[in-house]
mmCIF file of C-alpha atoms in Angstrom:
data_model
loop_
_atom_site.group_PDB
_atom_site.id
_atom_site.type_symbol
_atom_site.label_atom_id
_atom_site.label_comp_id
_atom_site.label_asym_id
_atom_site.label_seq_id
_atom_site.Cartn_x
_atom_site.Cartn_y
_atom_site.Cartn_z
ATOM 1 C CA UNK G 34 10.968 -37.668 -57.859
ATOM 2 C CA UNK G 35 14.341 -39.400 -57.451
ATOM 3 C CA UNK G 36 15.282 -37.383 -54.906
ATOM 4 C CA UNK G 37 12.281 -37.690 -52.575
ATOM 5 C CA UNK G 38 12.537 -41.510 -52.966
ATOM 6 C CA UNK G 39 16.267 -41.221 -52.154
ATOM 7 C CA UNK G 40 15.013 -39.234 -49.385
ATOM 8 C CA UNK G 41 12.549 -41.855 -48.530
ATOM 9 C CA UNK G 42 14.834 -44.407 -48.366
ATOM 10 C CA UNK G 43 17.050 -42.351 -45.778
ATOM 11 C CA UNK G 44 16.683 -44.537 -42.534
ATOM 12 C CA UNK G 45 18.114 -43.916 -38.325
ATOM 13 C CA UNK G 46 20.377 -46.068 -36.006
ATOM 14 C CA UNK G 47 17.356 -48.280 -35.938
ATOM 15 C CA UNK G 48 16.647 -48.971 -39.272
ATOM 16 C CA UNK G 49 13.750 -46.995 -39.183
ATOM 17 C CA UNK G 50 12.731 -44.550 -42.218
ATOM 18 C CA UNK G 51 14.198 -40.848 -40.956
ATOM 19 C CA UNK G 52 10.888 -38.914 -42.141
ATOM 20 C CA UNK G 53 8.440 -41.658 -40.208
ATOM 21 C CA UNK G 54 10.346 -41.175 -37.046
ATOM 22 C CA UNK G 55 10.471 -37.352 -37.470
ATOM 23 C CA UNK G 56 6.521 -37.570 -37.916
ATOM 24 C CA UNK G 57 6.283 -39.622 -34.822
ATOM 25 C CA UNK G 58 8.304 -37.143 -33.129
ATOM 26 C CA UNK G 59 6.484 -34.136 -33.734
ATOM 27 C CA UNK G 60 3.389 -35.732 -33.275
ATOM 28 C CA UNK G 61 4.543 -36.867 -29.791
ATOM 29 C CA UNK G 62 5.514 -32.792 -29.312
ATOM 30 C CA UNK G 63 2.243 -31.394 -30.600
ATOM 31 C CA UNK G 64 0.491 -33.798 -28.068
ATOM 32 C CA UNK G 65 2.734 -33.126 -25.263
ATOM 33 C CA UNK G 66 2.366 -29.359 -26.279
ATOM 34 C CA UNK G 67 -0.879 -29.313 -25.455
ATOM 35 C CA UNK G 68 -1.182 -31.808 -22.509
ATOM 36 C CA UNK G 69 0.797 -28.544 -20.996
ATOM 37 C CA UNK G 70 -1.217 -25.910 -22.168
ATOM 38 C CA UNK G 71 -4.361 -27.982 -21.301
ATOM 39 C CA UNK G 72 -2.620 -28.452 -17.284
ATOM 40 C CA UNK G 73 -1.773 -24.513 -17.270
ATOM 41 C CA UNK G 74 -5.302 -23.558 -17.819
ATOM 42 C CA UNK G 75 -6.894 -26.323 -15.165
ATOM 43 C CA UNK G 76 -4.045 -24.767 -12.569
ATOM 44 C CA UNK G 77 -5.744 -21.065 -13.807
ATOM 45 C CA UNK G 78 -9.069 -22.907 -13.189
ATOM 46 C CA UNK G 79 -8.078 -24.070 -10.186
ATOM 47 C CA UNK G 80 -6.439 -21.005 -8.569
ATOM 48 C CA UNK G 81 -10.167 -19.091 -9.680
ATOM 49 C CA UNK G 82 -12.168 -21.797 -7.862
ATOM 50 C CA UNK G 83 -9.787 -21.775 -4.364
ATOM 51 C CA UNK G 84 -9.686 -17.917 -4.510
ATOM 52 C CA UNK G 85 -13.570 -17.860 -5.043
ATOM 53 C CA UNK G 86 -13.686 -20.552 -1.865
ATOM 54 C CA UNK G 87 -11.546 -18.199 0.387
ATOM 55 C CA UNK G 88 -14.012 -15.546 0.187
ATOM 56 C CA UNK G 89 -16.105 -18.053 2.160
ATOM 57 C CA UNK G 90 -13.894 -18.916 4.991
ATOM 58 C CA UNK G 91 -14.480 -17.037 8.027
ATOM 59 C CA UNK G 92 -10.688 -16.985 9.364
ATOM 60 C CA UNK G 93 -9.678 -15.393 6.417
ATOM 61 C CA UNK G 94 -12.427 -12.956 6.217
ATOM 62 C CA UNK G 95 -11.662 -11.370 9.129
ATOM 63 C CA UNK G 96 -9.762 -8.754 7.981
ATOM 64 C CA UNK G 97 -9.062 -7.533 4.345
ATOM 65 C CA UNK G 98 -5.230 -7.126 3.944
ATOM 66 C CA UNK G 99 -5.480 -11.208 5.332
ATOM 67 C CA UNK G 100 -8.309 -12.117 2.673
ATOM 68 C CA UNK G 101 -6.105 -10.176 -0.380
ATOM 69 C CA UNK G 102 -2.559 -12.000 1.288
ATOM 70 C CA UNK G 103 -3.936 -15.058 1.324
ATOM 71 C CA UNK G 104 -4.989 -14.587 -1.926
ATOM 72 C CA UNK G 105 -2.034 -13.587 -3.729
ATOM 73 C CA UNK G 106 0.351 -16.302 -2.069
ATOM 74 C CA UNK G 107 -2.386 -19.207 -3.162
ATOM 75 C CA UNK G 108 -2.527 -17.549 -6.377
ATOM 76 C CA UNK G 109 1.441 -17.571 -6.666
ATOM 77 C CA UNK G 110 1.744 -21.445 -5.612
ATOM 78 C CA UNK G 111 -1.112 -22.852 -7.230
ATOM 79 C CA UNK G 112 0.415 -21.670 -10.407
ATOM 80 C CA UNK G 113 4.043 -22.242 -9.466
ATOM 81 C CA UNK G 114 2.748 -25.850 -8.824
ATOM 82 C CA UNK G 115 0.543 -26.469 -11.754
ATOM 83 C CA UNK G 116 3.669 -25.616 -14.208
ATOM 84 C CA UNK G 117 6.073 -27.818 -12.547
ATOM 85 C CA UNK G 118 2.732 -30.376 -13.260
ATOM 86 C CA UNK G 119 2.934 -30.021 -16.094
ATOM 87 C CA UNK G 120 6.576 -30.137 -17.122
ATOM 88 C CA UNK G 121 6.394 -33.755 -16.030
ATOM 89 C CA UNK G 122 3.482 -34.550 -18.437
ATOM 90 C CA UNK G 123 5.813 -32.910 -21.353
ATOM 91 C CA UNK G 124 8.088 -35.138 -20.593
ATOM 92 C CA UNK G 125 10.789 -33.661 -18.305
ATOM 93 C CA UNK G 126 12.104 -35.837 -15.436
ATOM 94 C CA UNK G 127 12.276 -35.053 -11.809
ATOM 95 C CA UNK G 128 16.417 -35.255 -11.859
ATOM 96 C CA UNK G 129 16.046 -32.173 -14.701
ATOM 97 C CA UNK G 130 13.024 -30.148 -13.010
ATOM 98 C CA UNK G 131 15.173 -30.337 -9.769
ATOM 99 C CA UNK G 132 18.404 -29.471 -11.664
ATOM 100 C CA UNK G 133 16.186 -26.725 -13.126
ATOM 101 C CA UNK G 134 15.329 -25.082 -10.154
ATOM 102 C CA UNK G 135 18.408 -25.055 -8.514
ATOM 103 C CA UNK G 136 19.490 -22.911 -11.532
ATOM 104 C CA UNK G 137 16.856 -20.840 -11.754
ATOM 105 C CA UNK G 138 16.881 -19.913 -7.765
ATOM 106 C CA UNK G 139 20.848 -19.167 -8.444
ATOM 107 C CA UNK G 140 19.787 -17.083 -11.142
ATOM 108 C CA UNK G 141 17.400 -15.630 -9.558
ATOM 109 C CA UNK G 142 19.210 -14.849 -6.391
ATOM 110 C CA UNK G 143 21.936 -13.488 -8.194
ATOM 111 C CA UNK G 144 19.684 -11.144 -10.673
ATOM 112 C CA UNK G 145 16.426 -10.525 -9.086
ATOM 113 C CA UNK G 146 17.426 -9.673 -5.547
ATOM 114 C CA UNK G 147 14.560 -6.976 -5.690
ATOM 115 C CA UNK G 148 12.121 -9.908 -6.334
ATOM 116 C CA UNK G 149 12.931 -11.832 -3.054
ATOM 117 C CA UNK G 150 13.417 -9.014 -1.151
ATOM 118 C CA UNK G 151 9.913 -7.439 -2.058
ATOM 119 C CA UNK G 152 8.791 -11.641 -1.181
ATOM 120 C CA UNK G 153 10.137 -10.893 2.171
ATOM 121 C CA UNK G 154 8.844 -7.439 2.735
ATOM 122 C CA UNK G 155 5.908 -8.867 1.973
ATOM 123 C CA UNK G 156 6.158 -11.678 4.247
ATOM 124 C CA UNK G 157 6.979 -9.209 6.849
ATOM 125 C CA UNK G 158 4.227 -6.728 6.817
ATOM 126 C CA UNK G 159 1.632 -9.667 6.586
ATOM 127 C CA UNK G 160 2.968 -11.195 10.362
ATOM 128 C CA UNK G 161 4.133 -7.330 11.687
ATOM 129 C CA UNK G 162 0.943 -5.754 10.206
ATOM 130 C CA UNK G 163 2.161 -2.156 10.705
ATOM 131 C CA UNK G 164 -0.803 -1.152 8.868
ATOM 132 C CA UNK G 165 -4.106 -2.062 7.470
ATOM 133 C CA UNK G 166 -6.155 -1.942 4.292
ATOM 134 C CA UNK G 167 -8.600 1.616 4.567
ATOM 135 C CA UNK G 168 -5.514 3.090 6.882
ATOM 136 C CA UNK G 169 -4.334 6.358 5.978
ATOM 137 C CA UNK G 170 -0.093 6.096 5.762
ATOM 138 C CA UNK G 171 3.096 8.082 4.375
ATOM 139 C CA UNK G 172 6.197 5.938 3.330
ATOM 140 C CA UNK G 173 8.959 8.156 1.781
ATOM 141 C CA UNK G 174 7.046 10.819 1.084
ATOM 142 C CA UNK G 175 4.017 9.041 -0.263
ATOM 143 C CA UNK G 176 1.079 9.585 1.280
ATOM 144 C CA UNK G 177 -2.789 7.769 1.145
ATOM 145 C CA UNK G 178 -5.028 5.148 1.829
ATOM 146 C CA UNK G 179 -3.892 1.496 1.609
ATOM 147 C CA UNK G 180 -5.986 -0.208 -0.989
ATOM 148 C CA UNK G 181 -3.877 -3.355 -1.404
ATOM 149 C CA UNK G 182 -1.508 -5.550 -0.023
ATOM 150 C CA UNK G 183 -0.089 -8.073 -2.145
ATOM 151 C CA UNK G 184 3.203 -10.664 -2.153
ATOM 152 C CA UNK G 185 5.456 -8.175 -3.967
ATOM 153 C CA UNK G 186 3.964 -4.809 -3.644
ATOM 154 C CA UNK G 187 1.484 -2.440 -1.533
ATOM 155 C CA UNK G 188 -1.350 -0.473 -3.200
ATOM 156 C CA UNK G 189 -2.156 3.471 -2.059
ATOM 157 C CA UNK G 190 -4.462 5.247 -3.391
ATOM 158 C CA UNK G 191 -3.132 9.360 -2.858
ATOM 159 C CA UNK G 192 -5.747 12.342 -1.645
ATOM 160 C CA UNK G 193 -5.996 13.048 -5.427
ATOM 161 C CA UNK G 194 -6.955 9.588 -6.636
ATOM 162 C CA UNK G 195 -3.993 8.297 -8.249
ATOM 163 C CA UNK G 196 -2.425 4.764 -7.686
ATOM 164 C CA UNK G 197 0.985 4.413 -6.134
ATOM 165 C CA UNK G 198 2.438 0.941 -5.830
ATOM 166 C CA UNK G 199 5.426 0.781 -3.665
ATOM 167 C CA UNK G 200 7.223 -2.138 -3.706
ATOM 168 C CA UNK G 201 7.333 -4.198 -0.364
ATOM 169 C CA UNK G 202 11.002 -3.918 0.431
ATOM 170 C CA UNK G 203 10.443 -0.319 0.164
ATOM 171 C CA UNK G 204 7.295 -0.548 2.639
ATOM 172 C CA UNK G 205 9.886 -2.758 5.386
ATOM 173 C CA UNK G 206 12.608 -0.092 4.676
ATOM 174 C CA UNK G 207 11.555 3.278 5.510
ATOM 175 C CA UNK G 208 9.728 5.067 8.057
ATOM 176 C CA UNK G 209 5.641 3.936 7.760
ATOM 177 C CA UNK G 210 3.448 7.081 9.363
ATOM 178 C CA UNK G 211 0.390 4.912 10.622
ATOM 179 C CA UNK G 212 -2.237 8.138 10.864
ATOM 180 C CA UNK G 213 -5.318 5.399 11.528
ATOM 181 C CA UNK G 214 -3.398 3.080 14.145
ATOM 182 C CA UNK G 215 -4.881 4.691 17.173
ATOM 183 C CA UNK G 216 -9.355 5.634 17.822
ATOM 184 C CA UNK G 217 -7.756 9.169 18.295
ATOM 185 C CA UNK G 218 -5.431 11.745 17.169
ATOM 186 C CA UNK G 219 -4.387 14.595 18.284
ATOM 187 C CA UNK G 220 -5.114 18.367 16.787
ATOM 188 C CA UNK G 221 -2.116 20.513 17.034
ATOM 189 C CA UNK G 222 -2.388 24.175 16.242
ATOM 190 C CA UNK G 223 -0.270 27.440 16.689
ATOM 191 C CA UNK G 224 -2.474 29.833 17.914
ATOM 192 C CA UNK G 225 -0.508 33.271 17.767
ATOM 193 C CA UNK G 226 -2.552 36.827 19.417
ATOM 194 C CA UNK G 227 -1.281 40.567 19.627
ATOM 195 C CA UNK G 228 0.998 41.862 22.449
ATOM 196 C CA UNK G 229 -1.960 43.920 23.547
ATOM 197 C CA UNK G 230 -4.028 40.717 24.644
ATOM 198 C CA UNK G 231 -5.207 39.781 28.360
ATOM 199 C CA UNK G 232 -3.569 36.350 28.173
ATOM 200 C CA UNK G 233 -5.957 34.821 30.808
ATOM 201 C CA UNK G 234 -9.144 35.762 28.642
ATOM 202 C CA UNK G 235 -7.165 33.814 25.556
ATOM 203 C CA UNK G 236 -6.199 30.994 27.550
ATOM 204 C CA UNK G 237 -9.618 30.547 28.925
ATOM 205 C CA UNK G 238 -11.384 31.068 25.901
ATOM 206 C CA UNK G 239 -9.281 28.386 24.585
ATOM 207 C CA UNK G 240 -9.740 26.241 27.557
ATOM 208 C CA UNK G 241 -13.913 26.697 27.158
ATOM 209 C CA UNK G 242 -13.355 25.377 23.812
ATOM 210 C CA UNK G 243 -11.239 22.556 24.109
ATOM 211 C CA UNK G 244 -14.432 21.378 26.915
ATOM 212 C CA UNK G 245 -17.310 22.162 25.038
ATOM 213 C CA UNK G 246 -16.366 22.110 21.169
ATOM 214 C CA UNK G 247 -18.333 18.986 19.355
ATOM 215 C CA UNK G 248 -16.032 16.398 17.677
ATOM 216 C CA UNK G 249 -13.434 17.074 20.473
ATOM 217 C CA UNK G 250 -12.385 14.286 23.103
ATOM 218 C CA UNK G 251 -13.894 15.507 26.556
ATOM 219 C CA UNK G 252 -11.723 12.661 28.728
ATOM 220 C CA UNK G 253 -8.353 13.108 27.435
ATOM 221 C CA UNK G 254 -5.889 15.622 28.483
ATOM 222 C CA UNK G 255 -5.572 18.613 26.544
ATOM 223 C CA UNK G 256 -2.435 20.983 26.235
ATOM 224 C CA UNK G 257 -3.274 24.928 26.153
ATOM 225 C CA UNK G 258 0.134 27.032 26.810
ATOM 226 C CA UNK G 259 2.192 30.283 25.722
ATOM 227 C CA UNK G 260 4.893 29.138 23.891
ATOM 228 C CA UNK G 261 7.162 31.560 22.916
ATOM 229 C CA UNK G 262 7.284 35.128 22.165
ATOM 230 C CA UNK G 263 6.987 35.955 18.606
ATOM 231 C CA UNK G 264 8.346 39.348 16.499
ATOM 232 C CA UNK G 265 4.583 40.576 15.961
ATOM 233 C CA UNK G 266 2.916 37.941 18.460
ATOM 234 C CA UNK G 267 2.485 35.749 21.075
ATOM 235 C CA UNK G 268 2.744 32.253 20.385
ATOM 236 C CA UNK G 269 0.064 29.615 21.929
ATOM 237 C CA UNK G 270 0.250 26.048 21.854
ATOM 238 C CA UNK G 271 -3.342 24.555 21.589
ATOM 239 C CA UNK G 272 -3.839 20.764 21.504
ATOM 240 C CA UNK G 273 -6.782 18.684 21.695
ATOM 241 C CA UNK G 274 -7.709 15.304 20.615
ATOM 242 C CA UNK G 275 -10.444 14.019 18.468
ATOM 243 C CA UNK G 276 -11.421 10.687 16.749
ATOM 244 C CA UNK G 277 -9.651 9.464 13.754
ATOM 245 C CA UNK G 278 -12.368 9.181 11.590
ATOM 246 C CA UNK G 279 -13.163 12.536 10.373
ATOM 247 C CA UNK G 280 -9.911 14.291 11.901
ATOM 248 C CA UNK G 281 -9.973 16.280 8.998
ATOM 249 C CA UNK G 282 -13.308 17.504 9.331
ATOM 250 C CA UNK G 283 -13.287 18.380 12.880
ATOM 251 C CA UNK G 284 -9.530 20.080 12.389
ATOM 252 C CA UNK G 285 -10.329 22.974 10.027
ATOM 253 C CA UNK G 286 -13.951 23.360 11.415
ATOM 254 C CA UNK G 287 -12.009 24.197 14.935
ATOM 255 C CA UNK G 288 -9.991 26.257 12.945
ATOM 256 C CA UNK G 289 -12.410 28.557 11.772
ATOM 257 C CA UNK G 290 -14.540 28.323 15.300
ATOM 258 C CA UNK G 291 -11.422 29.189 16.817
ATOM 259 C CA UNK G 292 -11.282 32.707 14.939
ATOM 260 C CA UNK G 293 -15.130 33.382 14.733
ATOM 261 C CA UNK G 294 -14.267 33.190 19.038
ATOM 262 C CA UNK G 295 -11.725 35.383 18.860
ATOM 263 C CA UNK G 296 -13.107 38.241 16.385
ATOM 264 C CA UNK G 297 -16.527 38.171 18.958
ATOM 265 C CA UNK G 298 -14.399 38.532 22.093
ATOM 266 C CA UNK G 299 -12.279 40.907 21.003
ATOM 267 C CA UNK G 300 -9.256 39.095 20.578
ATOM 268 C CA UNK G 301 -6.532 40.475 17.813
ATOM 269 C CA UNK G 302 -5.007 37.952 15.525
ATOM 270 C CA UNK G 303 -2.140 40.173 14.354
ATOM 271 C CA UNK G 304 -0.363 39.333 10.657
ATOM 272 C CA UNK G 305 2.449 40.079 8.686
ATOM 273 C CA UNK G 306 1.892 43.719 7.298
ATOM 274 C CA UNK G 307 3.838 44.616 4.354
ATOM 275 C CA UNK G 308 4.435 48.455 3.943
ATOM 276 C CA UNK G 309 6.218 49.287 0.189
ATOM 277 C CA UNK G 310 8.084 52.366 -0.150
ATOM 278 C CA UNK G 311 9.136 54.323 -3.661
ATOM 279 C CA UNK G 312 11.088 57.031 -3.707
ATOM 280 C CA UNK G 313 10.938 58.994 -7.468
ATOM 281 C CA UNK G 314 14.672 60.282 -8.257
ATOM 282 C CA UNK G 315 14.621 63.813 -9.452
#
């Protein structure tokens, strides 16, 4: 008992009891505690309300990877905003917030140079758009469907179904394969035939189907020409162009046309025979 009236009697600079200003002081914390926490969640609000009100502006609808941009960069700065808010109402002053941030962006430029450069690549492929959302790309030796386009990263979804997420400086820093960028692409096979075929009849058999074949582009140029003399065959270049959408399809139906031709007009597809010989020691 002596002691916590001894302790009682303990007083600050002021004159002020020590344990009355410590309650004061942690009173004052717990309130400015949760004056933050109560500004974090209205920024979280917030950024749910504005991202909910960009679905409805027709600018930003127009295209996907836009809508999904826009998105994530409101997202970022609505929060990035909402924080600094609320740093203030804790009780930090502008001098210290600014002196804050100058450290943190030195910090951060000197140990995250990933993050800012994955800010820029982002930055980039949303005013370069080198691709779109539903287009089908390969970036160092990934290869799908863009699903996503964010600040810091790009979304693909692969031929198998898995999710990929390549960072943006890696999407600004390699070679992007845009398969979708154009209405049409082009089919390119290697067509090879025995030694023993009349090279008109192939060429013109090719030539009928490269005009009349469904799926095929009838008013673009096509490219039908021997290319080089193989060790079993001769080699045909046959090249035709088709829409985009459903390349795939059209590609190994023409395939298979392409042989059910040749089989009916007699045309030999020669192939790699081979012959095994064992010899039995006596």
């Amino acid at each position: 008992m002596e002691n916590l009236k001894g302790l009682l009697k303990i007083t600050n600079s002021s004159g002020e009891p020590l344990l009355q200003t410590l309650g004061h002081d942690a009173i004052e914390f717990l309130i400015r505690t949760i004056i933050f926490i109560i500004i974090l969640y209205l920024g979280s609000y917030f950024a749910k309300k504005v991202d909910k009100y960009i679905d409805k502006i027709p600018v930003v609808n127009q295209s996907a990877d836009t809508k999904q941009f826009t998105k994530s960069v409101t997202k970022l700065g609505l929060n990035v905003m909402f924080f600094l808010i609320g740093l203030l109402a804790f009780g930090f002053s502008e001098s210290s917030i600014a002196t804050m941030i100058s450290a943190i962006g030195l910090g951060v430029g000197i140990s995250l140079k990933e993050f800012l450069s994955n800010l820029a690549g982002g930055m980039v492929l949303f005013f370069t758009r080198p691709f779109s959302i539903g287009n089908f790309i390969k970036i160092n030796g990934v290869m799908g469907e863009v699903c996503k386009i964010e600040v810091f990263s790009t979304y693909i979804t692969s031929l198998d179904g898995r999710r990929i997420i390549v960072p943006n400086n890696v999407m600004i820093s390699g070679n992007i394969i845009n398969y979708d960028a154009d209405p049409f692409r082009r089919i390119k096979l290697m067509l090879s035939v025995s030694y023993d075929s009349d090279m008109k009849k192939v060429i013109s058999i090719l030539e009928n189907i490269a005009n009349t074949y469904e799926g095929l582009a009838k008013d673009k140029e096509n490219f039908i020409n021997t290319m080089e003399y193989g060790d079993s065959s001769i080699n045909i270049l046959f090249m035709v162009w088709t829409p985009t959408k459903g390349y795939y399809k059209v590609r190994g139906e023409l395939m298979a046309y392409i042989l059910e031709v040749f089989n009916k007009e007699g045309v030999n597809v020669p192939f790699n025979i081979l012959d095994v010989n064992v010899t039995e020691n006596k």
